[in-house]
mmCIF file of C-alpha atoms in Angstrom:
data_model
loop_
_atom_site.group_PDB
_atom_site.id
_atom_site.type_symbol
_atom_site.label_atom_id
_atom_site.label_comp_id
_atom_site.label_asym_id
_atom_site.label_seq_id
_atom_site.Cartn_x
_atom_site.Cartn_y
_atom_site.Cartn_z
ATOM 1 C CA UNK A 1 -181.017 -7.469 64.483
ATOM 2 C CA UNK A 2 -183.586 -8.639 61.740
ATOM 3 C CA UNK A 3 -185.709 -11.184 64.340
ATOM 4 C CA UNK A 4 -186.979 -11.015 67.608
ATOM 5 C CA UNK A 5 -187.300 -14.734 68.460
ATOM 6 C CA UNK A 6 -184.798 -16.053 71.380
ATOM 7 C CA UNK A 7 -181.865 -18.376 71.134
ATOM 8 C CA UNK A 8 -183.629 -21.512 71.797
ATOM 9 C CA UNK A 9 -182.806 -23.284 75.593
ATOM 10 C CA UNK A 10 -181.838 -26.520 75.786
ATOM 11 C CA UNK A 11 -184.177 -28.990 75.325
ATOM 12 C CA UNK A 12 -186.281 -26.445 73.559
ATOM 13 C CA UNK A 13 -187.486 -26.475 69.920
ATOM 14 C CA UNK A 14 -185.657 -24.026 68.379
ATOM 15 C CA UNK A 15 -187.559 -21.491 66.361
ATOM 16 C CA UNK A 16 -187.081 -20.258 63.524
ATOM 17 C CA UNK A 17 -185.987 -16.286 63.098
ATOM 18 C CA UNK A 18 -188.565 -13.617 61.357
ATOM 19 C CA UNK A 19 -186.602 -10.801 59.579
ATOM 20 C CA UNK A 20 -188.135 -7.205 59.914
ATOM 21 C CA UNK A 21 -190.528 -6.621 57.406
ATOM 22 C CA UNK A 22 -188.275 -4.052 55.616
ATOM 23 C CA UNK A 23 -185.544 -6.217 55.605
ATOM 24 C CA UNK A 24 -187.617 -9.366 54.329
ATOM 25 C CA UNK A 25 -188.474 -7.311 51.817
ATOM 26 C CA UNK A 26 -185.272 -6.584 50.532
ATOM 27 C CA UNK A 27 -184.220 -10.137 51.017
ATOM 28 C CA UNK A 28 -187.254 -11.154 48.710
ATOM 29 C CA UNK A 29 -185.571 -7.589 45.904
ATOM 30 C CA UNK A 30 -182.236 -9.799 45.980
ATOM 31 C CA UNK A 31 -183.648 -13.263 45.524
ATOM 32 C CA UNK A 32 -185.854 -11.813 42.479
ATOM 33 C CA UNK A 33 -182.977 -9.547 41.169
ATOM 34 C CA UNK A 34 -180.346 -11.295 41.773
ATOM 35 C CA UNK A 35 -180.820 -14.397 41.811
ATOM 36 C CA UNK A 36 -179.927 -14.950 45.532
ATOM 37 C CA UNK A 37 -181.177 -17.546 47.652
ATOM 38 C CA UNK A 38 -183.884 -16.653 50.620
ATOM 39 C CA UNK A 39 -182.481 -19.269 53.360
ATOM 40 C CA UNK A 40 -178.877 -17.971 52.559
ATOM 41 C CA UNK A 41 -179.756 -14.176 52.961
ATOM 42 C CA UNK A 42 -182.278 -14.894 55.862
ATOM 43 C CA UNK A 43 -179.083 -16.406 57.703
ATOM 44 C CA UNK A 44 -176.793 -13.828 57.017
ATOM 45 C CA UNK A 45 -179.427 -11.120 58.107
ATOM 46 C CA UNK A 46 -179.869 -13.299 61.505
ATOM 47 C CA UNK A 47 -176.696 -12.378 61.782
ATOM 48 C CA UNK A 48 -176.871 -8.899 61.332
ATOM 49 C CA UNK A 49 -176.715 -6.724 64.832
ATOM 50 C CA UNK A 50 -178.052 -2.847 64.949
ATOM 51 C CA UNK A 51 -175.221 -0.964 66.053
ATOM 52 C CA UNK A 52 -176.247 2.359 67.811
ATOM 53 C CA UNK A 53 -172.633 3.815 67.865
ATOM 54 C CA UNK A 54 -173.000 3.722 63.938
ATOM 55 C CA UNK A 55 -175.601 6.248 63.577
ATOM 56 C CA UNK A 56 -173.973 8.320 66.499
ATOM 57 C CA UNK A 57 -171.406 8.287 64.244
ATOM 58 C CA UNK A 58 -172.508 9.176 61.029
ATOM 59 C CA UNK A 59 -174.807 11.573 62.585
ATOM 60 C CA UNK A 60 -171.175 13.394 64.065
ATOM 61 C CA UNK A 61 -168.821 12.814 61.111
ATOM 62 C CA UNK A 62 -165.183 13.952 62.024
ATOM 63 C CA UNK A 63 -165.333 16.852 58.743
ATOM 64 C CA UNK A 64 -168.667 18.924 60.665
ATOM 65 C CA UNK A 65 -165.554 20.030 63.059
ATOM 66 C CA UNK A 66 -164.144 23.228 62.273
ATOM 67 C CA UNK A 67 -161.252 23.206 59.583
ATOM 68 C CA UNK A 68 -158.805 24.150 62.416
ATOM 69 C CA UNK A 69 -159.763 21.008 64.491
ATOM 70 C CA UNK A 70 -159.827 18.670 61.652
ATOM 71 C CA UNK A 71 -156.620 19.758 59.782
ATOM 72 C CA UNK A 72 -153.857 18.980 62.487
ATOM 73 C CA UNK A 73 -155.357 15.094 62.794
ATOM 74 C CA UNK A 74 -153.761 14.584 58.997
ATOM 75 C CA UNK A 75 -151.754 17.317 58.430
ATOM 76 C CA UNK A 76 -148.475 16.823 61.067
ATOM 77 C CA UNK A 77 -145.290 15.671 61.306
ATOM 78 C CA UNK A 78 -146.112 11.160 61.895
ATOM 79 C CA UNK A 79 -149.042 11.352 59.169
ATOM 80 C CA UNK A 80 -146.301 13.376 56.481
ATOM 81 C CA UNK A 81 -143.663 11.083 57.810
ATOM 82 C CA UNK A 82 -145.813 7.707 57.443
ATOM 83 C CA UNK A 83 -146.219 9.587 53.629
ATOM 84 C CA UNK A 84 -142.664 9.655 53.072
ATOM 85 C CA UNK A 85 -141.944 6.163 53.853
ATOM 86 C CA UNK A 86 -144.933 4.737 52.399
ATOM 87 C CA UNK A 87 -143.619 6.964 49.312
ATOM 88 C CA UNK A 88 -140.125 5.309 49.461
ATOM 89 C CA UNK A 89 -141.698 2.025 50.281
ATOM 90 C CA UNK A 90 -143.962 1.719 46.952
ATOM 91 C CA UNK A 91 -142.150 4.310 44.810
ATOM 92 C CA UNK A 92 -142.334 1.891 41.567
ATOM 93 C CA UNK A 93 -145.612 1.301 42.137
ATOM 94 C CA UNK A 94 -146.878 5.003 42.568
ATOM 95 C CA UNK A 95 -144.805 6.348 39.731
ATOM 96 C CA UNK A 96 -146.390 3.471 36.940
ATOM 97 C CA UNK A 97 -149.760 4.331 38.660
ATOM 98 C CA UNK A 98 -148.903 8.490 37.549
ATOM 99 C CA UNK A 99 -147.309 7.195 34.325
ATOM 100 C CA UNK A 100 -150.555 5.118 33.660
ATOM 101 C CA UNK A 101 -153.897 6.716 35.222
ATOM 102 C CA UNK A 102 -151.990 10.603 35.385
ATOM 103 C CA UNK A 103 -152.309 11.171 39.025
ATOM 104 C CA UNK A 104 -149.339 12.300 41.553
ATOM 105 C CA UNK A 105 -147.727 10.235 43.808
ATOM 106 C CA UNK A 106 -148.343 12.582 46.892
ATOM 107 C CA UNK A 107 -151.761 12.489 45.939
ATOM 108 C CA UNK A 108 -152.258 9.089 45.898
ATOM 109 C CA UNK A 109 -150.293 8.801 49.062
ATOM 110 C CA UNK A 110 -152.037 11.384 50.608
ATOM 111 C CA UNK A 111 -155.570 9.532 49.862
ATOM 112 C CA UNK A 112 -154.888 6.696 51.674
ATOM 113 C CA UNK A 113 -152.790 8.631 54.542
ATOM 114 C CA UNK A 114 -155.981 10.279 55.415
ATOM 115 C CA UNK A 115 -158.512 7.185 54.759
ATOM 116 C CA UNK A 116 -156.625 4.761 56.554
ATOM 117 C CA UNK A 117 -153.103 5.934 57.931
ATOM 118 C CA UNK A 118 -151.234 4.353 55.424
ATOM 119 C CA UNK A 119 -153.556 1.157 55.568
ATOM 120 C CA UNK A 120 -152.401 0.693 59.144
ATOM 121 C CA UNK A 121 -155.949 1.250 60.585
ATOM 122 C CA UNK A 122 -158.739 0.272 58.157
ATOM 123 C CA UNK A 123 -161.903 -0.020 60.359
ATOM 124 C CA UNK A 124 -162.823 -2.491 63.136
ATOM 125 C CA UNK A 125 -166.809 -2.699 62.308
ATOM 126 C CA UNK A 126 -168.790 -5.734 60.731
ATOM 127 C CA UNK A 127 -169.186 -4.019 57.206
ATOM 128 C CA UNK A 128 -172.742 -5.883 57.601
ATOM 129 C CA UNK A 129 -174.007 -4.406 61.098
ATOM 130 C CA UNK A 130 -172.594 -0.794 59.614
ATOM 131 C CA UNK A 131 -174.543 -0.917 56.405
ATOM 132 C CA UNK A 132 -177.372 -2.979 57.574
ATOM 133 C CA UNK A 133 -177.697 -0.541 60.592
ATOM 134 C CA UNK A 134 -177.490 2.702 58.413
ATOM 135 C CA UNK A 135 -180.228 1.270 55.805
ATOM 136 C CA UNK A 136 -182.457 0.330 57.858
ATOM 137 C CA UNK A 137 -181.975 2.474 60.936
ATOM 138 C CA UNK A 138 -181.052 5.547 59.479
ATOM 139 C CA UNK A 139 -184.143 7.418 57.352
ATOM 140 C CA UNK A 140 -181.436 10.684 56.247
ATOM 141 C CA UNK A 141 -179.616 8.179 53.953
ATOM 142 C CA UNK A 142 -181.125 4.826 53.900
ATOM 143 C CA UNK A 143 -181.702 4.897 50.026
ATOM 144 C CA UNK A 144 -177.872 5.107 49.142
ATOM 145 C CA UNK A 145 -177.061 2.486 52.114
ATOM 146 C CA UNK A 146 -179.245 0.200 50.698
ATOM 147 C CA UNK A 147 -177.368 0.136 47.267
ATOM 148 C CA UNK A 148 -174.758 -0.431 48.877
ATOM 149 C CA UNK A 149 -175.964 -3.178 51.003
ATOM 150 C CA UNK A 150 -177.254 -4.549 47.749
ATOM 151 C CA UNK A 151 -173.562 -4.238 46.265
ATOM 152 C CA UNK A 152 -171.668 -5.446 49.131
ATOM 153 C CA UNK A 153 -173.960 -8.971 48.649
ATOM 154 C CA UNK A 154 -172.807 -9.044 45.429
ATOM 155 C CA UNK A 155 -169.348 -8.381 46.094
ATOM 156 C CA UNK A 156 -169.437 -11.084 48.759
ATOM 157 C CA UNK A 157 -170.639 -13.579 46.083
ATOM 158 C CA UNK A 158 -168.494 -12.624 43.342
ATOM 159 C CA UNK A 159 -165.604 -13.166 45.763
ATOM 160 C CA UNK A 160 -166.441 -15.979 47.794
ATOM 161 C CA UNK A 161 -166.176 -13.655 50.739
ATOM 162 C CA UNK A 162 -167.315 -14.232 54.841
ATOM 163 C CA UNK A 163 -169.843 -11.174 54.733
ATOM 164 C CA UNK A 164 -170.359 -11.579 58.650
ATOM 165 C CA UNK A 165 -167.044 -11.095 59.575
ATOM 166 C CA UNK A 166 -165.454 -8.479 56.830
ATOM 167 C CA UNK A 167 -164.529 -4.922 59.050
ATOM 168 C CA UNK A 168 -163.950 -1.884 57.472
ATOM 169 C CA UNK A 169 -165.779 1.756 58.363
ATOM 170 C CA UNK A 170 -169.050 2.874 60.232
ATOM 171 C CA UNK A 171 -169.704 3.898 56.829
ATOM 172 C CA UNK A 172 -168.868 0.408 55.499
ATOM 173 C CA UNK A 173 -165.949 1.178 53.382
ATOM 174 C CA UNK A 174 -163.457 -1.671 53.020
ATOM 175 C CA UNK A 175 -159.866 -2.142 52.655
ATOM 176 C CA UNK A 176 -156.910 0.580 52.533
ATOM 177 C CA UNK A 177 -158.124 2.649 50.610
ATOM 178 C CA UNK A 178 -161.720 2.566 52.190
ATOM 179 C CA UNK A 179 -164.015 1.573 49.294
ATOM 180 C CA UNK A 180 -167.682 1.756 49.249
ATOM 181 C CA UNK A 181 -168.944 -1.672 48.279
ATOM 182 C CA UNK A 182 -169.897 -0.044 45.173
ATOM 183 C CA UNK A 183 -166.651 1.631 44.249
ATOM 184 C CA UNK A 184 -165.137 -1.283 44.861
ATOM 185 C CA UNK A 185 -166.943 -3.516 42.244
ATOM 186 C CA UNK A 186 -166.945 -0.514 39.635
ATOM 187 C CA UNK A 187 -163.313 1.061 40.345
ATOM 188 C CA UNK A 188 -160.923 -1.372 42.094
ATOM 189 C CA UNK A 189 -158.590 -2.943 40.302
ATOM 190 C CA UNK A 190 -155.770 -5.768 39.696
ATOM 191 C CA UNK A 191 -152.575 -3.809 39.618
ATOM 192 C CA UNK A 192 -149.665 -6.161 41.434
ATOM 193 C CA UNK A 193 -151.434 -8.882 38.838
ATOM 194 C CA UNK A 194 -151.200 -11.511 40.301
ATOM 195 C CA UNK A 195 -155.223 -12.564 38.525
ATOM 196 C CA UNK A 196 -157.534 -10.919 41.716
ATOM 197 C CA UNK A 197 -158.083 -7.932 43.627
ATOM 198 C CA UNK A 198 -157.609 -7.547 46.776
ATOM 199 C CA UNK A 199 -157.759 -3.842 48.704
ATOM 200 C CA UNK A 200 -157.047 -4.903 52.154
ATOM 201 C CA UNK A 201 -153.989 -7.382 51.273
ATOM 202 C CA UNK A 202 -152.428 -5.673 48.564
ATOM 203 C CA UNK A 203 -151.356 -2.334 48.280
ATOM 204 C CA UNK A 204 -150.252 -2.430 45.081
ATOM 205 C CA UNK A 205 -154.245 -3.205 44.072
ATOM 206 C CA UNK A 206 -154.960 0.130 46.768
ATOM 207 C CA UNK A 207 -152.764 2.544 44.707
ATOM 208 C CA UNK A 208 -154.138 1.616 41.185
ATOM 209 C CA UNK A 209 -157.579 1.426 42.547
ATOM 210 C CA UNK A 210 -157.333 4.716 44.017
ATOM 211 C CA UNK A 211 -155.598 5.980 40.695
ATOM 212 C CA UNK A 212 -157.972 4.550 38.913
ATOM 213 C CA UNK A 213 -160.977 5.998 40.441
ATOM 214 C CA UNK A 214 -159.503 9.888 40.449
ATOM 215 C CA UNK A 215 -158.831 9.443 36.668
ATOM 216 C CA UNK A 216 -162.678 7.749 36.352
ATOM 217 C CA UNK A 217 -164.158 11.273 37.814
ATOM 218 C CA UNK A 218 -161.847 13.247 35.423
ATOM 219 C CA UNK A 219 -158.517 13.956 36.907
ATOM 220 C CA UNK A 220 -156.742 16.535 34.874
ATOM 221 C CA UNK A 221 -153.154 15.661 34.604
ATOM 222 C CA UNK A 222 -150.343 18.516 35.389
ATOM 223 C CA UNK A 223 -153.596 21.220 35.987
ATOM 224 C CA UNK A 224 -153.495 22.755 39.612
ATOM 225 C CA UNK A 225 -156.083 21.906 42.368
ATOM 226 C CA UNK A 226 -156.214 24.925 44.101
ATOM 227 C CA UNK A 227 -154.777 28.121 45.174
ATOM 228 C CA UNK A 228 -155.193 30.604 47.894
ATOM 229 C CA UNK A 229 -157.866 33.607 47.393
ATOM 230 C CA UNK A 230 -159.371 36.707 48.633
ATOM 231 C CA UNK A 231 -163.085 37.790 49.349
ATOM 232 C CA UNK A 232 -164.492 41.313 49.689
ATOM 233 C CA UNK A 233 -168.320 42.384 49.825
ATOM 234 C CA UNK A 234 -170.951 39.539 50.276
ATOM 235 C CA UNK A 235 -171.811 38.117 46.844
ATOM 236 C CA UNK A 236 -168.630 35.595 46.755
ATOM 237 C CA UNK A 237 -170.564 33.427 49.213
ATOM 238 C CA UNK A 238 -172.638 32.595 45.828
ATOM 239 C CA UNK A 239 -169.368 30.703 44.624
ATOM 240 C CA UNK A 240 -169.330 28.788 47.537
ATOM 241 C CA UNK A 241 -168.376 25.110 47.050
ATOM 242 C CA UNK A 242 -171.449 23.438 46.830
ATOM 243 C CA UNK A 243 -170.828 19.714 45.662
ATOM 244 C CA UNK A 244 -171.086 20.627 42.120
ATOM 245 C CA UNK A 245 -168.429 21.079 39.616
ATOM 246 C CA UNK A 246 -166.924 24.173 39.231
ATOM 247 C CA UNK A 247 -169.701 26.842 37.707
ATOM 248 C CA UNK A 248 -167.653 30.005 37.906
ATOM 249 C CA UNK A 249 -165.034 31.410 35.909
ATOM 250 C CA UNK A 250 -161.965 32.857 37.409
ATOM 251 C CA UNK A 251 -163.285 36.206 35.743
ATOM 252 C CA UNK A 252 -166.997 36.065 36.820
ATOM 253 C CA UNK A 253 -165.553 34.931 40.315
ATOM 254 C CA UNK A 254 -163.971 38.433 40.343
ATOM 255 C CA UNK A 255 -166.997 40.062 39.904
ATOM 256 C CA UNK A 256 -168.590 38.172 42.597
ATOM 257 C CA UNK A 257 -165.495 40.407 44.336
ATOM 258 C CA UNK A 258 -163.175 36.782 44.730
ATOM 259 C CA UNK A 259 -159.678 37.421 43.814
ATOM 260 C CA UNK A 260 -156.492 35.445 43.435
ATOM 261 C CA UNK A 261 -152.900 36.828 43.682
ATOM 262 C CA UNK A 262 -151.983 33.574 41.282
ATOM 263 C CA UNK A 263 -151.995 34.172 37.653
ATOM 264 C CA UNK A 264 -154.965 32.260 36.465
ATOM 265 C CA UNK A 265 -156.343 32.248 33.329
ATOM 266 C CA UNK A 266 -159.987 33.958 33.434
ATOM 267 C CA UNK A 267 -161.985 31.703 31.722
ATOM 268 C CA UNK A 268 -160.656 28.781 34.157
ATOM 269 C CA UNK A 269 -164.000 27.176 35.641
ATOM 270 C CA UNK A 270 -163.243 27.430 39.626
ATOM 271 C CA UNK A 271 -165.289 26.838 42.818
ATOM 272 C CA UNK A 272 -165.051 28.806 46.609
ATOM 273 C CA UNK A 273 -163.687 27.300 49.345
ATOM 274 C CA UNK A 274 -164.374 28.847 52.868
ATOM 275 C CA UNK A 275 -162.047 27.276 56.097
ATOM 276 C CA UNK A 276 -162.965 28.234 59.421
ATOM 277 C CA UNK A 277 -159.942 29.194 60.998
ATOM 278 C CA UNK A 278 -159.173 30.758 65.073
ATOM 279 C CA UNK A 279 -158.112 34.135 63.708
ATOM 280 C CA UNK A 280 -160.808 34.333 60.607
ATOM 281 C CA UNK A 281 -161.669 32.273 57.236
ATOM 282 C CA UNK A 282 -159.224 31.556 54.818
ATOM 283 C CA UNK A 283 -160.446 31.108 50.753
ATOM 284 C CA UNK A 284 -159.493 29.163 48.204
ATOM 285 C CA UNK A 285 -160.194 28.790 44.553
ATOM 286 C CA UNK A 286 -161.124 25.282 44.124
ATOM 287 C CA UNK A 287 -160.455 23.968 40.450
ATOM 288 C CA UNK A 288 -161.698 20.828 38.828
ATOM 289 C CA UNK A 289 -159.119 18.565 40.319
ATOM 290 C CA UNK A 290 -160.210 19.480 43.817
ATOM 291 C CA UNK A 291 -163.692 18.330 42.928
ATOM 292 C CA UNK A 292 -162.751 15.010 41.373
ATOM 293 C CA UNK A 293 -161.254 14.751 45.201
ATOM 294 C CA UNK A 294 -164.449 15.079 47.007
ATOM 295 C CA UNK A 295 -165.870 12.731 44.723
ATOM 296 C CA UNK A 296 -163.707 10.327 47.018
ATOM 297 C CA UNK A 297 -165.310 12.368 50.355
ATOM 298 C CA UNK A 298 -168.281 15.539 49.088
ATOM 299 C CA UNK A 299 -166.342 17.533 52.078
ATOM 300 C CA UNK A 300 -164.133 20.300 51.455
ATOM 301 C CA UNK A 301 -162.381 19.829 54.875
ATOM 302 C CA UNK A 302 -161.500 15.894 53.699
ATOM 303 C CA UNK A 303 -160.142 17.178 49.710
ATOM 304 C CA UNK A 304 -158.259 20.208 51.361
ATOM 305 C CA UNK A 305 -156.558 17.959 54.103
ATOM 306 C CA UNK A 306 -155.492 15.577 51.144
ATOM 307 C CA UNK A 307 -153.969 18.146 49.321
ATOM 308 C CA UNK A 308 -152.113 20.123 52.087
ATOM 309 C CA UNK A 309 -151.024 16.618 53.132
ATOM 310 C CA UNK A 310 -150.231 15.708 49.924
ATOM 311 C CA UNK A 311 -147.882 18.882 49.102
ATOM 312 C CA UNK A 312 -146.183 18.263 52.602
ATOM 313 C CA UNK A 313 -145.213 14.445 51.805
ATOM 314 C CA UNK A 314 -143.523 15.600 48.706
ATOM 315 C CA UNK A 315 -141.524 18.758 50.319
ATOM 316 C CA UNK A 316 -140.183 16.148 52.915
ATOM 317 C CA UNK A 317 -139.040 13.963 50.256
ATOM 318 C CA UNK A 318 -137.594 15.941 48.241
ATOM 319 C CA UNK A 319 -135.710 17.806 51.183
ATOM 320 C CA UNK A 320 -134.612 13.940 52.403
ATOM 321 C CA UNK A 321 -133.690 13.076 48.531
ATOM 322 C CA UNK A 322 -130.973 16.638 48.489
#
């Protein structure tokens, strides 16, 4: 991907491989910055392949489809059943992560039931080709790829890690819980401590990790993440969820004609959720703890799927547990 000269034939000199300019450059950021060496990244660059089925892709991310498309792939009966026993399975683990970082079981189940199926399928692309091929190949985002090109290098070193052969997303997140490179260096964690971390072999190290990174963005402990609501008029689509954290109150929400038959308090900061259902949109009002979840994933289709998914794992358990 970063040369153009042939394999060499036999009998042939071989020659030596040219990165792209834009990717030389980079190479020369690292050495300066960090201290890397030029031979070592110009080898693991030569082995760096463009991948056109990333940007395809990333360009057609499974949360554009239409909430009633993209909520049956996480929310039915194997994914809340694969919750259940993953639940039973890691129980201790799950309830010290609550007692520790203040985040629910369910949720923390539900995280990586969606990410990664319970850790059974965590990504079968070269993290290198995926976030060499989106930094380089891929204009729309290529500034945050690079970071995290730059942190996966340094996660590689730090850990003593194969960079060519690590697989994970098209998006290049790693492991169970499907970690950006960057998350992973800031918000992963030693939790079965045994003196490393390690998201792809131990779960244990998921579930903190994952605790540990929805307490980081602010988790509220015990405080609801969202409830059903009701629009009138046209001025609620100004509440609409946005990416930002919550801006309206529950009582200037009202006024915006968005109404809740929950008893909330009015000064409650919330945020608008709009699903596309067959029959019409459903609302919700979206409360901090349902940001701090796209913080994991910025769509609402992803943090809604976790919580609906999370609220059926527990109602199975609980009805198994009577």
């Amino acid at each position: 991907m970063v040369g153009s000269a042939a394999a060499s034939a036999p009998g042939v000199a071989a020659v030596t491989v040219q990165p792209r300019p834009e990717i030389g450059a980079f190479i020369g950021e690292m050495v300066e910055r960090h201290g890397f060496k030029q031979a070592e990244l110009e080898s693991i660059f030569g082995g760096a392949q463009f991948q056109p089925a990333i940007i395809k892709a990333i360009s057609q991310p499974a949360t554009s489809r239409p909430w009633y498309e993209y909520r049956p792939v996480f929310i039915n009966p194997r994914r809340i059943a694969g919750g259940v026993a993953f639940w039973n399975s890691y129980a201790t683990t799950l309830a010290r992560a609550r007692k520790e970082f203040g985040i629910p079981e369910e949720i923390i189940a539900a995280v990586i039931g969606v990410e990664t199926n319970y850790g059974t399928q965590t990504g079968k692309h070269r993290v290198l080709d995926a976030l060499t091929t989106l930094a380089f190949d891929y204009p729309k985002r290529s500034g945050f790829f690079r970071n995290e090109l730059e942190q996966y290098l340094l996660l590689g070193r730090e850990r003593g890690a194969d960079m060519l052969n690590i697989k994970g997303s098209y998006a290049g997140a790693t492991g169970i819980p499907q970690f950006m490179p960057s998350s992973y260096r800031r918000y992963a964690i030693d939790f079965d401590g045994d003196g490393k971390v390690d998201l792809s072999g131990s779960t244990a190290d998921a579930i903190g990790s994952v605790a540990n990174y929805l307490k980081s963005f602010g988790w509220e402990t015990g405080k609801t993440i969202a409830i059903p609501a009701l629009v009138s008029g046209e001025n609620y689509r100004e509440a609409l969820f946005a990416g930002s954290k919550p801006l309206y109150t529950v009582e200037e929400m009202r006024k915006l004609g968005v109404t809740s038959p929950a008893d909330v308090p009015s000064d409650r900061q919330a945020t608008l959720v709009e699903l596309a259902n067959t029959a019409g949109n459903e609302y919700w009002l979206g409360f901090n703890n349902f940001f701090v979840i796209t913080r994991y994933n910025r769509s609402v289709h992803y943090a809604m799927s976790v919580l609906q998914l999370a609220e059926e794992i527990r109602a199975a358990r609980n009805s198994d547990l009577r």
